Coordinates of C-alpha atoms and ligand atoms in Angstrom, one line a residue:
X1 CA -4.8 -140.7 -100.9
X2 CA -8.1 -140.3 -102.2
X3 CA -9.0 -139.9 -106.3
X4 CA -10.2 -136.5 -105.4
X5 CA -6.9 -135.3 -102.8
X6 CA -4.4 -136.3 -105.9
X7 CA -3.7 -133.4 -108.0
X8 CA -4.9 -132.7 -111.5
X9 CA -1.2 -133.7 -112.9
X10 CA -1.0 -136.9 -111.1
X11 CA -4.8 -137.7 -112.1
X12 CA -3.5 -137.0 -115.2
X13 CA -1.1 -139.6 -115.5
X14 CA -3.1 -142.5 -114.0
X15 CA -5.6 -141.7 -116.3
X16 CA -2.9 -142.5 -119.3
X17 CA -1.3 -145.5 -117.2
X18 CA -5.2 -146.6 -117.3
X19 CA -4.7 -147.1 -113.4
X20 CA -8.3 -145.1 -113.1
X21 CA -10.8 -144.6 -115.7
X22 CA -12.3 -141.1 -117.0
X23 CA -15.9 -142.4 -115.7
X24 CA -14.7 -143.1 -112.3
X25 CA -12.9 -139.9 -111.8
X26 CA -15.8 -137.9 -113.4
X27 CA -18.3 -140.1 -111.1
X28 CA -16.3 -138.7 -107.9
X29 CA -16.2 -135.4 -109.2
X30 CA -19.9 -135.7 -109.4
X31 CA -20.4 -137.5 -105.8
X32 CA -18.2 -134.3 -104.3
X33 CA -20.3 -132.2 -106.2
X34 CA -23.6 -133.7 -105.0
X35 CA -22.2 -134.1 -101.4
X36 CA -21.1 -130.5 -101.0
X37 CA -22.3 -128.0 -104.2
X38 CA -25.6 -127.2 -102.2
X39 CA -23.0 -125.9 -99.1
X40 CA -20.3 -124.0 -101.8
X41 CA -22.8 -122.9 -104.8
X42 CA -19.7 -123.1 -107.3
X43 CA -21.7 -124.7 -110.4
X44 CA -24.7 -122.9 -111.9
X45 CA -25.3 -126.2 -114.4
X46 CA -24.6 -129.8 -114.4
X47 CA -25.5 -132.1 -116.5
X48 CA -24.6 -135.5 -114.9
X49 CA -25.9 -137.4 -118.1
X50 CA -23.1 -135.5 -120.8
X51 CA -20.5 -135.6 -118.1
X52 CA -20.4 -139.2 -118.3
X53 CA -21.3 -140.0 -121.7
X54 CA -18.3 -138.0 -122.7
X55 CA -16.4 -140.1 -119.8
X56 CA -17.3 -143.1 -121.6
X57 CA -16.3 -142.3 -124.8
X58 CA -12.7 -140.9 -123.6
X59 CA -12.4 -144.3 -122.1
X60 CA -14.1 -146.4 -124.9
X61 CA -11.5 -144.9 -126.8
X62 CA -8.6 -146.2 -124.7
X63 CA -9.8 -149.3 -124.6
X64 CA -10.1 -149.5 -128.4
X65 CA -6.5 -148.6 -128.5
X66 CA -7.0 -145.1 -130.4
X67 CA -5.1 -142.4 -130.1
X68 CA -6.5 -139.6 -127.2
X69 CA -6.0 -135.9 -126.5
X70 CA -3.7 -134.6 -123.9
X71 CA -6.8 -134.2 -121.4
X72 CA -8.1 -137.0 -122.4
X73 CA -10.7 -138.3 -119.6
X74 CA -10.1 -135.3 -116.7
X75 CA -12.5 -133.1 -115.8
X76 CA -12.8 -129.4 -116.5
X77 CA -15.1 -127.2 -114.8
X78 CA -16.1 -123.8 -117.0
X79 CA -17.0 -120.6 -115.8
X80 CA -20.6 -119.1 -117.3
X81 CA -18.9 -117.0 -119.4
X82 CA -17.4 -119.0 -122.3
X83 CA -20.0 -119.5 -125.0
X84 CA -20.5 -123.4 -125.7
X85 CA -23.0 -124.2 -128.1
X86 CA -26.2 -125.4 -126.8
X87 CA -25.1 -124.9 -122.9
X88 CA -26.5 -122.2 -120.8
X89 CA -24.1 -119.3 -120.6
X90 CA -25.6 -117.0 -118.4
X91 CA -22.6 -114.7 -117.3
X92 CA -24.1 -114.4 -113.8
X93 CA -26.4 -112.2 -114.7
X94 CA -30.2 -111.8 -115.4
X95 CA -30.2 -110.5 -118.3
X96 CA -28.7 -113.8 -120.6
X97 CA -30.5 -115.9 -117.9
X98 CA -32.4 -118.1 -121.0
X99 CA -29.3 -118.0 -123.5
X100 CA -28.0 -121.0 -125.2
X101 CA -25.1 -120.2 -127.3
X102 CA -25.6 -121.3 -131.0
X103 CA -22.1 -121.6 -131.0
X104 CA -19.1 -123.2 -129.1
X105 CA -16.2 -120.8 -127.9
X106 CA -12.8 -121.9 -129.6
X107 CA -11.7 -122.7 -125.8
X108 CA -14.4 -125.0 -125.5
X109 CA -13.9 -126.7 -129.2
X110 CA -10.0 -127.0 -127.9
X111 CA -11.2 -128.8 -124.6
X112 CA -13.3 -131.3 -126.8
X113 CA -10.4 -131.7 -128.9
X114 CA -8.1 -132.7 -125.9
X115 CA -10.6 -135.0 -125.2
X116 CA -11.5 -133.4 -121.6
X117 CA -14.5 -134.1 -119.5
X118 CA -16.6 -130.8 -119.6
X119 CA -18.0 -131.3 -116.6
X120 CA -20.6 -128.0 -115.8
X121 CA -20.8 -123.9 -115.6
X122 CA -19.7 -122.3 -112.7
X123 CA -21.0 -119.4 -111.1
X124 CA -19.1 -115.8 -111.5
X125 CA -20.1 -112.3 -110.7
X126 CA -22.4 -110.7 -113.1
X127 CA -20.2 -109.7 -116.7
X128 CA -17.2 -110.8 -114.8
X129 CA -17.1 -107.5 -113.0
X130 CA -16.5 -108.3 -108.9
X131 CA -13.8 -110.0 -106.6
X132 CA -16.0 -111.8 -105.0
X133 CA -18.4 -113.7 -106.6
X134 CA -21.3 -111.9 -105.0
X135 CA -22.4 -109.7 -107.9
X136 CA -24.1 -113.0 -109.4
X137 CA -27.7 -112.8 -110.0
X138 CA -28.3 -116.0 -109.0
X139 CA -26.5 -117.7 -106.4
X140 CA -23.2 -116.5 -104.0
X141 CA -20.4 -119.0 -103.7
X142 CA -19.0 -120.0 -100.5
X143 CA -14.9 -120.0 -99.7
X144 CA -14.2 -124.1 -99.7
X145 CA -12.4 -123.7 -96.7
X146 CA -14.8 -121.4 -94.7
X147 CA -17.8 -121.0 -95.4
X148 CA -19.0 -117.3 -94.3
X149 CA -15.9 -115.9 -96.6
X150 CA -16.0 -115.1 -100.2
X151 CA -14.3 -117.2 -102.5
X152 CA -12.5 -114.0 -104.3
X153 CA -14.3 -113.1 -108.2
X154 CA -14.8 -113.0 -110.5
X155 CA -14.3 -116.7 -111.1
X156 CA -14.8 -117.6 -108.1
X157 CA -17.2 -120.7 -109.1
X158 CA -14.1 -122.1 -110.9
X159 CA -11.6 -121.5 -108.1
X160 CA -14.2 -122.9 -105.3
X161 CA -15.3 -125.8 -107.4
X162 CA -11.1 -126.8 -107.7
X163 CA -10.4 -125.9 -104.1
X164 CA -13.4 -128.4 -103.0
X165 CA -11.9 -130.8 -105.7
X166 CA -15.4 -131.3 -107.5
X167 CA -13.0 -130.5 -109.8
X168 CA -9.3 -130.9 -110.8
X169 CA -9.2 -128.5 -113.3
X170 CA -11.2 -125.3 -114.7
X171 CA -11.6 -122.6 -116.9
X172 CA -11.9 -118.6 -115.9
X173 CA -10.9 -115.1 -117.3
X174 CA -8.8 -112.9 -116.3
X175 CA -9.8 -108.8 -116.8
X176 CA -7.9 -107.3 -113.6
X177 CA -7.5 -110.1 -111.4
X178 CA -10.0 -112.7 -111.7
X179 CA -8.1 -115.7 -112.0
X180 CA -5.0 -115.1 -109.6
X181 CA -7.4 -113.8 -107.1
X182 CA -9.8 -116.0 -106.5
X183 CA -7.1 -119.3 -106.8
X184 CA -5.4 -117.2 -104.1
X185 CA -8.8 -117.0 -101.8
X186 CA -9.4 -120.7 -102.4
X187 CA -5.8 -122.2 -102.5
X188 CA -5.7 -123.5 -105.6
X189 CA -2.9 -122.4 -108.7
X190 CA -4.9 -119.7 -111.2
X191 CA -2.8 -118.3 -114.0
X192 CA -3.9 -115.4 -116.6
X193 CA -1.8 -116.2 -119.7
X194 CA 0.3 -113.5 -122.2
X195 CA -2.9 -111.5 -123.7
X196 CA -4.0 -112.8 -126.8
X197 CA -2.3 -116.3 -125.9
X198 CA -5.7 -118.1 -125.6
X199 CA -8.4 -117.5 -128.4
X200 CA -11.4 -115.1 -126.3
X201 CA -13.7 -116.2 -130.1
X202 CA -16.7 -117.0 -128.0
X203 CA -15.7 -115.3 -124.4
X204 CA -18.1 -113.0 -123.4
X205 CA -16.7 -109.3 -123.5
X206 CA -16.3 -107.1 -120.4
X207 CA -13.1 -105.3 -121.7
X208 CA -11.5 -106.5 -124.2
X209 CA -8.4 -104.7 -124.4
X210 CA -7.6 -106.8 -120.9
X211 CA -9.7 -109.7 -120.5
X212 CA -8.0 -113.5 -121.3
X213 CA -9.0 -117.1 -120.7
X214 CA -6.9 -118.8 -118.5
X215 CA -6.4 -121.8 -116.4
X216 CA -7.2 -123.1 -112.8
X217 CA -5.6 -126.5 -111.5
X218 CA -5.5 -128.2 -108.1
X219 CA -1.4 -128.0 -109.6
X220 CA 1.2 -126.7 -111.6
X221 CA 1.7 -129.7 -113.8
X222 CA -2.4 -130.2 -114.3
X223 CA -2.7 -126.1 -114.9
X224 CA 0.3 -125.9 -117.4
X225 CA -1.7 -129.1 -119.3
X226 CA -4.7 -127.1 -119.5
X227 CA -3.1 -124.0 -120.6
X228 CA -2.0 -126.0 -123.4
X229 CA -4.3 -127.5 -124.4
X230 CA -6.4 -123.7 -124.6
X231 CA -3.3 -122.3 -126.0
X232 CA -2.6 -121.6 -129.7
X233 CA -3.2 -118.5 -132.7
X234 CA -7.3 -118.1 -133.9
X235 CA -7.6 -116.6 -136.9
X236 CA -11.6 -115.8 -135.6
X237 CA -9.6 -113.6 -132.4
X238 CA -7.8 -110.8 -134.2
X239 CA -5.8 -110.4 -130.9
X240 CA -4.9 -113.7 -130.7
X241 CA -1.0 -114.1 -130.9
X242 CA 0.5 -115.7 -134.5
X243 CA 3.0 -117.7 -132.9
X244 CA 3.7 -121.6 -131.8
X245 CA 2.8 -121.6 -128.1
X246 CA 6.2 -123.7 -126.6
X247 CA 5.8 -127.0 -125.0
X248 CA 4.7 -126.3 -121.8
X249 CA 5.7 -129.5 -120.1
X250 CA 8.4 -130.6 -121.6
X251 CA 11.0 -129.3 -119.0
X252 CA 8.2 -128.3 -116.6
X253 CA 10.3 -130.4 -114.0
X254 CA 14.0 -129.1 -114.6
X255 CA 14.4 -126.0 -112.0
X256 CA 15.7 -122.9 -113.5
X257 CA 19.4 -122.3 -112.9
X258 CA 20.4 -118.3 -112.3
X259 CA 17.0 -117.4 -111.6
X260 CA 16.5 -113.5 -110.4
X261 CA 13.2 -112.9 -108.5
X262 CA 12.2 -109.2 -108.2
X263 CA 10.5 -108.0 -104.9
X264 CA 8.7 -104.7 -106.0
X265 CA 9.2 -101.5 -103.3
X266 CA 5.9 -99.8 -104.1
X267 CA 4.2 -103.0 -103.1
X268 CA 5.3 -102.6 -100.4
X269 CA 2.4 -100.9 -98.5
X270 CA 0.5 -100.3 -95.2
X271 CA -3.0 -102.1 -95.1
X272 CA -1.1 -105.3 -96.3
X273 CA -2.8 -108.0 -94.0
X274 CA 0.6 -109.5 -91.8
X275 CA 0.0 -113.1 -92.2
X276 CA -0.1 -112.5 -96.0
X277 CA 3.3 -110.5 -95.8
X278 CA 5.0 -112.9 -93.6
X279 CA 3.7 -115.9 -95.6
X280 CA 5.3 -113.8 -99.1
X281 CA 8.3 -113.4 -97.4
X282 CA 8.8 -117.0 -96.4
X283 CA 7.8 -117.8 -99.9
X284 CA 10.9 -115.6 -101.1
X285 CA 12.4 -117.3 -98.8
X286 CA 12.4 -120.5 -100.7
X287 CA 13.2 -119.2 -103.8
X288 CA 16.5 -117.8 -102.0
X289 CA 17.0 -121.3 -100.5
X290 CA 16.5 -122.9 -104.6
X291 CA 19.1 -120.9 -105.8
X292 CA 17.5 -117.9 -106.5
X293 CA 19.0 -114.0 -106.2
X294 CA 16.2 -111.9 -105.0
X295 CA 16.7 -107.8 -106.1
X296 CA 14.8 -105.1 -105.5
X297 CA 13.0 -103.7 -108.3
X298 CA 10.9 -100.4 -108.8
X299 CA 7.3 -100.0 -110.4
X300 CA 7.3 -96.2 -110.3
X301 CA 3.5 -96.0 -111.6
X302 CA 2.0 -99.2 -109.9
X303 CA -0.2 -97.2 -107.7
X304 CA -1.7 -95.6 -111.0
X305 CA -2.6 -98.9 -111.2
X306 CA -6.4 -99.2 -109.5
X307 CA -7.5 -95.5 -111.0
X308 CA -5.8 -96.7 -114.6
X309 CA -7.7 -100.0 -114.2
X310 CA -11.0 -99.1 -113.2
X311 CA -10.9 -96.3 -115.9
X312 CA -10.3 -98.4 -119.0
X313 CA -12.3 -101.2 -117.9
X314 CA -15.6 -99.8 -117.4
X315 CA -14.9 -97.4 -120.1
X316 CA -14.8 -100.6 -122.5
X317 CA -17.6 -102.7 -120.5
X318 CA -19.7 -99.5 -121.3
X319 CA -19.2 -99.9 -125.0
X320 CA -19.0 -103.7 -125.2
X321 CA -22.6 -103.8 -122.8
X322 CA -24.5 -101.6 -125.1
X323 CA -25.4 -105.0 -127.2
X324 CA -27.9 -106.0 -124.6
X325 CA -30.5 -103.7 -126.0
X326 CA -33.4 -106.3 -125.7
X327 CA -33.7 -106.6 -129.1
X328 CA -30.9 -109.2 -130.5
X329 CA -31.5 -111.6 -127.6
X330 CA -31.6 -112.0 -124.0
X331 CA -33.7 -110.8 -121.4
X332 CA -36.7 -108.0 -122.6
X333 CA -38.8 -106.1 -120.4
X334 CA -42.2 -106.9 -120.7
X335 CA -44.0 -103.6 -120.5
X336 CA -43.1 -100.7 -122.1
X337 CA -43.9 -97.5 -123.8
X338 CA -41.7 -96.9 -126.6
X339 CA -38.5 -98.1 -128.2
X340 CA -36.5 -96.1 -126.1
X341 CA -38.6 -96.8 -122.6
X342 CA -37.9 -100.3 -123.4
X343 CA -34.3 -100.2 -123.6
X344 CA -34.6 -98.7 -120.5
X345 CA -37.0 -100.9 -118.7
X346 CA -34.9 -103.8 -120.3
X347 CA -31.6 -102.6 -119.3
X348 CA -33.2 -101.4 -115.9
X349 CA -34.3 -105.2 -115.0
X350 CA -31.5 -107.1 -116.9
X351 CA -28.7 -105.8 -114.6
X352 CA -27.5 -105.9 -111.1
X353 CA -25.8 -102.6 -109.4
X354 CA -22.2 -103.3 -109.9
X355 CA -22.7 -103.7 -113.8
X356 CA -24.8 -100.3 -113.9
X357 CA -22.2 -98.6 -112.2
X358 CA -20.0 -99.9 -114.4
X359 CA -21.7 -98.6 -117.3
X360 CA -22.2 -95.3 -115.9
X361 CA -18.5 -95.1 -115.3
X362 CA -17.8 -95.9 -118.2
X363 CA -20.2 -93.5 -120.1
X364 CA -19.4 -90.8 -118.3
X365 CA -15.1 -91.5 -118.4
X366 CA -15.7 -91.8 -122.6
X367 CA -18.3 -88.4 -122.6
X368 CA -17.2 -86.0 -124.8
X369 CA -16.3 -83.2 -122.0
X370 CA -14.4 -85.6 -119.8
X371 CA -12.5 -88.3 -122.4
X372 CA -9.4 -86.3 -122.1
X373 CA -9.2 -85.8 -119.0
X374 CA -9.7 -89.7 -117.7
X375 CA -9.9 -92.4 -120.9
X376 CA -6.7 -90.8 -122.6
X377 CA -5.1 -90.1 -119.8
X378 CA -5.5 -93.5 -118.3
X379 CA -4.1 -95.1 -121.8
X380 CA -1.1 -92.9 -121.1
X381 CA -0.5 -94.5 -117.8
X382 CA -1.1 -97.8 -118.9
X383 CA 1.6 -97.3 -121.2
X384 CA 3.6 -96.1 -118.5
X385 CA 2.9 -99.1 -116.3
X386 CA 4.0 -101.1 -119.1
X387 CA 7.2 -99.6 -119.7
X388 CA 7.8 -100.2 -116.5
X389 CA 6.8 -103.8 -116.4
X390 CA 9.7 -104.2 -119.2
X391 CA 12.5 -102.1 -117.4
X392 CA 11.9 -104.7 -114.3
X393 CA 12.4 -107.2 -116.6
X394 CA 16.0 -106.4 -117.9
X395 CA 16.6 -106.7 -114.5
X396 CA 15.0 -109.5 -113.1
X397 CA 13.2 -113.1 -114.8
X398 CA 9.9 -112.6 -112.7
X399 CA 8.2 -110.3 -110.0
X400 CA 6.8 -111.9 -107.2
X401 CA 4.6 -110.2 -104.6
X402 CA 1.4 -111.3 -102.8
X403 CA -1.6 -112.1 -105.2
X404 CA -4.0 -110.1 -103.1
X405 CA -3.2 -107.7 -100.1
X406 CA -5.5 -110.5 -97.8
X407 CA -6.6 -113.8 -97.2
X408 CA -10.1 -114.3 -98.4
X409 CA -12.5 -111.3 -96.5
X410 CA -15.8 -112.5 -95.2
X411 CA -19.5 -113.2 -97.6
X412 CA -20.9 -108.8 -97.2
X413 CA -18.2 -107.4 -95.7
X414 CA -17.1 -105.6 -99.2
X415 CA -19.9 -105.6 -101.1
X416 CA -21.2 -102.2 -99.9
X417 CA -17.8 -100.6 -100.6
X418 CA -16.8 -100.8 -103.7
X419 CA -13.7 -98.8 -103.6
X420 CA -12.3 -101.3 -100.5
X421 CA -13.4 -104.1 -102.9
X422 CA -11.0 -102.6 -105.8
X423 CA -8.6 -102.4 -103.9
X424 CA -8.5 -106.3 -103.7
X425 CA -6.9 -105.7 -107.1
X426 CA -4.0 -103.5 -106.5
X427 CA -1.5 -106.6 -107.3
X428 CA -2.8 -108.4 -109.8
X429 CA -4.5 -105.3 -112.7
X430 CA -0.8 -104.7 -113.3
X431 CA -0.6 -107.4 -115.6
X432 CA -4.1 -107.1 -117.5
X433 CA -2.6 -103.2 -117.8
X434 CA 0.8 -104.2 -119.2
X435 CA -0.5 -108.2 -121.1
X436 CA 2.0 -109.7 -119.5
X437 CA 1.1 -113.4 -118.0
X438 CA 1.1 -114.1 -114.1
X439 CA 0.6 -117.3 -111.9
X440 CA -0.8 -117.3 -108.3
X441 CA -0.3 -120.4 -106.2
X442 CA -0.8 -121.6 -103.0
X443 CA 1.9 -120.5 -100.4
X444 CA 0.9 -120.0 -96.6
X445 CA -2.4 -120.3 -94.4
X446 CA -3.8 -117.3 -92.2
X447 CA -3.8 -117.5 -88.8
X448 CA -7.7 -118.2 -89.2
X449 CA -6.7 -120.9 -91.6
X450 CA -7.4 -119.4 -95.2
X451 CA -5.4 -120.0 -98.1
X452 CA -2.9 -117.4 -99.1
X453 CA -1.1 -117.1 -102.8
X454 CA 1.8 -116.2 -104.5
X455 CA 1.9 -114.1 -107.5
X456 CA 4.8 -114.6 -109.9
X457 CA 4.3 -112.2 -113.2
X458 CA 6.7 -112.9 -116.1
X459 CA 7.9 -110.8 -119.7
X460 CA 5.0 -111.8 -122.3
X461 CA 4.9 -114.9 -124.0
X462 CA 7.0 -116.7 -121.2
X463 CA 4.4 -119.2 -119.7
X464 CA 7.1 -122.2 -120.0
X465 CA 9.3 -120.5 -118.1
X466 CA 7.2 -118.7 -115.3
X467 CA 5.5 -122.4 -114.8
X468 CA 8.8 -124.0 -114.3
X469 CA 9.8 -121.5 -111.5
X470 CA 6.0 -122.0 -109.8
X471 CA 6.8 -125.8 -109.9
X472 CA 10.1 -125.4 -108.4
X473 CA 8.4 -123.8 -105.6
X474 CA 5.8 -126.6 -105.9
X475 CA 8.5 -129.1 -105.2
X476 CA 9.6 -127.4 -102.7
X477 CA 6.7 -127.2 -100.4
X478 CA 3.5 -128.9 -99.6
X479 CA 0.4 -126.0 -99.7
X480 CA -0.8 -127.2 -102.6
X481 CA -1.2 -130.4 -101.2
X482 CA -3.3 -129.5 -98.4
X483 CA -7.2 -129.4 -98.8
X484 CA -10.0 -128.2 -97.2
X485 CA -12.3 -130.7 -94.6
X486 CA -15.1 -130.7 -97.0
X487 CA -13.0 -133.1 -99.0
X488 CA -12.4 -136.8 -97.1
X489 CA -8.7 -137.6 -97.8
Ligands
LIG1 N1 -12.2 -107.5 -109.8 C1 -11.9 -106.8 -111.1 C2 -13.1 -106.1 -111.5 O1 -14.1 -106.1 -110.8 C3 -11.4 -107.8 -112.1 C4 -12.4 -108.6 -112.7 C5 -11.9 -109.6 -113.7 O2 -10.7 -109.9 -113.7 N2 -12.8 -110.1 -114.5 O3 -13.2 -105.6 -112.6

């Protein structure tokens, strides 16, 4: 098997056995990157240079004999969104274009800590706000496995640059789906954490009361290493959660005895594409065969879901976006009249359609006449959705259900309708809604060969446990082992 077909757990390991070296792992990273980036578009920056001088000190380290982090030498791929001091951070969009962070994200301080390899920025759609990676203002990012099909948003840089194995491991966020989503489009594990489990100090904002850093690995074992490592209370994030994060690999191996798996009736709905249904089923289907007792279960409001979502979300990106004013930094329109025509002009320039329609959402959901009627209302729901969320859970340890109603959908076919591209969502917002963490990984192939995922969504704070049933499944099967022909095995 080739350095870049082993997964991100295994790379892990030889990298602590010293059977391969940080610098020859991040060197063919860097070779897949140059071989096949200019075909997939999943890194807006690379710098080759730090890659491997931070290579060479994780191994200098080693070889002194000092003590390393638990990433120590593997690569990590970060989407343009998490501030790191000095780097571009762009957010996909025109607007923060020239901005170099003064300051590193506690995410990014974490991943130096650990000792990874931060190996470049990856491409995303503009604020975070897409499915499919084509709302960047500066580049569209191919499916690794085909290229005329979207590789799902909004971290779809992250989940392409894993799926091609440029890298073995990344960083995204996760507001309504864009972690899950995109691993499922690209076949590669994506999980959004508990909210509040990862530190967003240095995460740009799109809406806060549902975004969360999370991890992307080419595994379980390598995803549940990075999550660790991202994990833990910040004191600079008053959402963050004041409590030990559990060992996450310590029994990462031991299958869970007793396990009940919920299957959720409302999800099951027309316009679910069949290969994805078959493929979930046949995925339940192993569960069953481990041991597991699979029960019905009942989300009475899930199909509030959508309309909740894309009422609080742009409702808070329409507050959290009124920073870019031109005046504190970032992009500024060059001709003007006034102070107010040049918040205009700026605004007008710096942003791509989905954000302004996001914005005007927003405004309009929050305007005094109409805040009632859709804001409040929509916080009623989500409490509603929640409730439900925890009434499953007496019930049953996770929920599992596809991660996204298709396989990836082709580069354009969505973009010009924005409701079909919502809809994309309808399985994985539940969990930004309700804060409760969720895992998508790789579980079938399309007839037209295009990766399909799992979604498994546990009770809050129960990462440890919801890993351990993904790598049980992991065991149990082979998709996550299979890779697209861009990469030579
Ligand atoms: N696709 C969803 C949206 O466009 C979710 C995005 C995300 O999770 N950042 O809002």
């Amino acid at each position: 098997m080739s350095i870049l077909s082993t997964g991100a757990g295994e790379l892990l390991a030889q990298l602590n056995r010293g059977e391969i070296t940080s610098v020859e792992l991040t060197q063919a990273c860097l070779n897949q990157i140059s071989q096949n980036d200019m075909n997939v578009g999943a890194f807006l920056h690379i710098d080759q240079d730090y890659a491997l001088e931070q290579a060479k000190a994780v191994d200098n380290k080693r070889a002194a004999g000092e003590s390393v982090g638990p990433l120590a030498g593997i690569p990590v791929a970060v989407k343009d969104v998490v501030c790191h001091k000095g780097q571009p951070c762009t957010c996909g969009s025109k607007y923060l274009k020239d901005f170099i962070p003064p300051y590193s994200a506690t995410s990014i301080e974490k991943l130096q800590a650990a000792d990874a390899v931060l190996l470049g920025r990856t491409n995303m759609d503009e604020f975070a706000m897409g499915s499919s990676t084509e709302n960047s203002a500066f580049q569209k990012t191919h499916n690794p496995w085909k290229q005329d099909y979207a590789p799902g948003g909004s971290s779809g840089g992250s989940a392409a640059a894993v799926g091609s194995r440029m890298a073995p491991l990344a960083v995204g966020s996760d507001t309504g789906g864009s972690i899950r989503q995109p691993a499922s489009f690209c076949g590669v594990v994506g999980m959004k954490p508990t909210y509040g489990r990862v530190s967003r100090y240095g995460l740009v904002a799109f809406a806060s009361s549902l975004d969360q850093i999370g991890p992307f690995g080419t595994d379980v074992t390598g995803t549940a290493a990075l999550l660790q490592a991202l994990s833990g209370h910040d004191p600079l994030d008053s959402t963050s959660i004041n409590k030990p994060t559990p060992d996450l690999l310590a029994d990462l191996n031991q299958p869970l005895e007793g396990l009940k798996i919920g299957v959720v009736k409302e999800f099951q709905a027309d316009g679910i594409d069949e290969d994805v249904i078959s493929a979930t089923d046949e995925a339940i289907n192993v569960y069953r065969s481990l041991g597991a007792e699979i029960k019905d279960v009942s989300l009475p409001h899930a199909r509030y879901g959508v309309a909740t979502y894309y009422i609080i979300a742009p409702a808070e990106a329409s507050s959290n976006l009124s920073r870019y004013d031109g005046i504190h930094y970032g992009h500024r329109a060059e001709e003007f009249k006034d102070l107010t025509d040049m918040y205009r002009q700026t605004r007008e320039e710096g942003f791509g359609p989905e954000v302004k329609r996001r914005i005007m959402m927003g405004t309009y959901t929050l305007s005094a006449g109409y805040i009632d009627a859709y804001y409040v209302k929509a916080l009623k729901v989500r409490r509603l959705i929640r409730n439900d969320y925890d009434d499953a859970f007496q019930e049953v340890d996770f929920i599992a259900s596809p991660a996204c109603p298709t396989p990836a959908f082709k580069i354009g076919e969505l973009i010009n309708d924005p409701l079909a591209m919502y809809l994309s969502d309808m399985f994985t917002l539940g969990a930004n809604l309700a804060g409760i963490p969720g895992i998508s990984i790789p579980a079938g192939m399309s007839s037209e060969g295009l990766p399909i995922g799992l979604q498994l969504l546990g009770p809050p704070l129960e990462e440890a446990r919801l890993l351990r049933a993904a790598r049980m499944f992991e065991q149990a099967t082979d998709w996550h082992q299979k890779v697209p022909e861009l990469v030579a095995q």
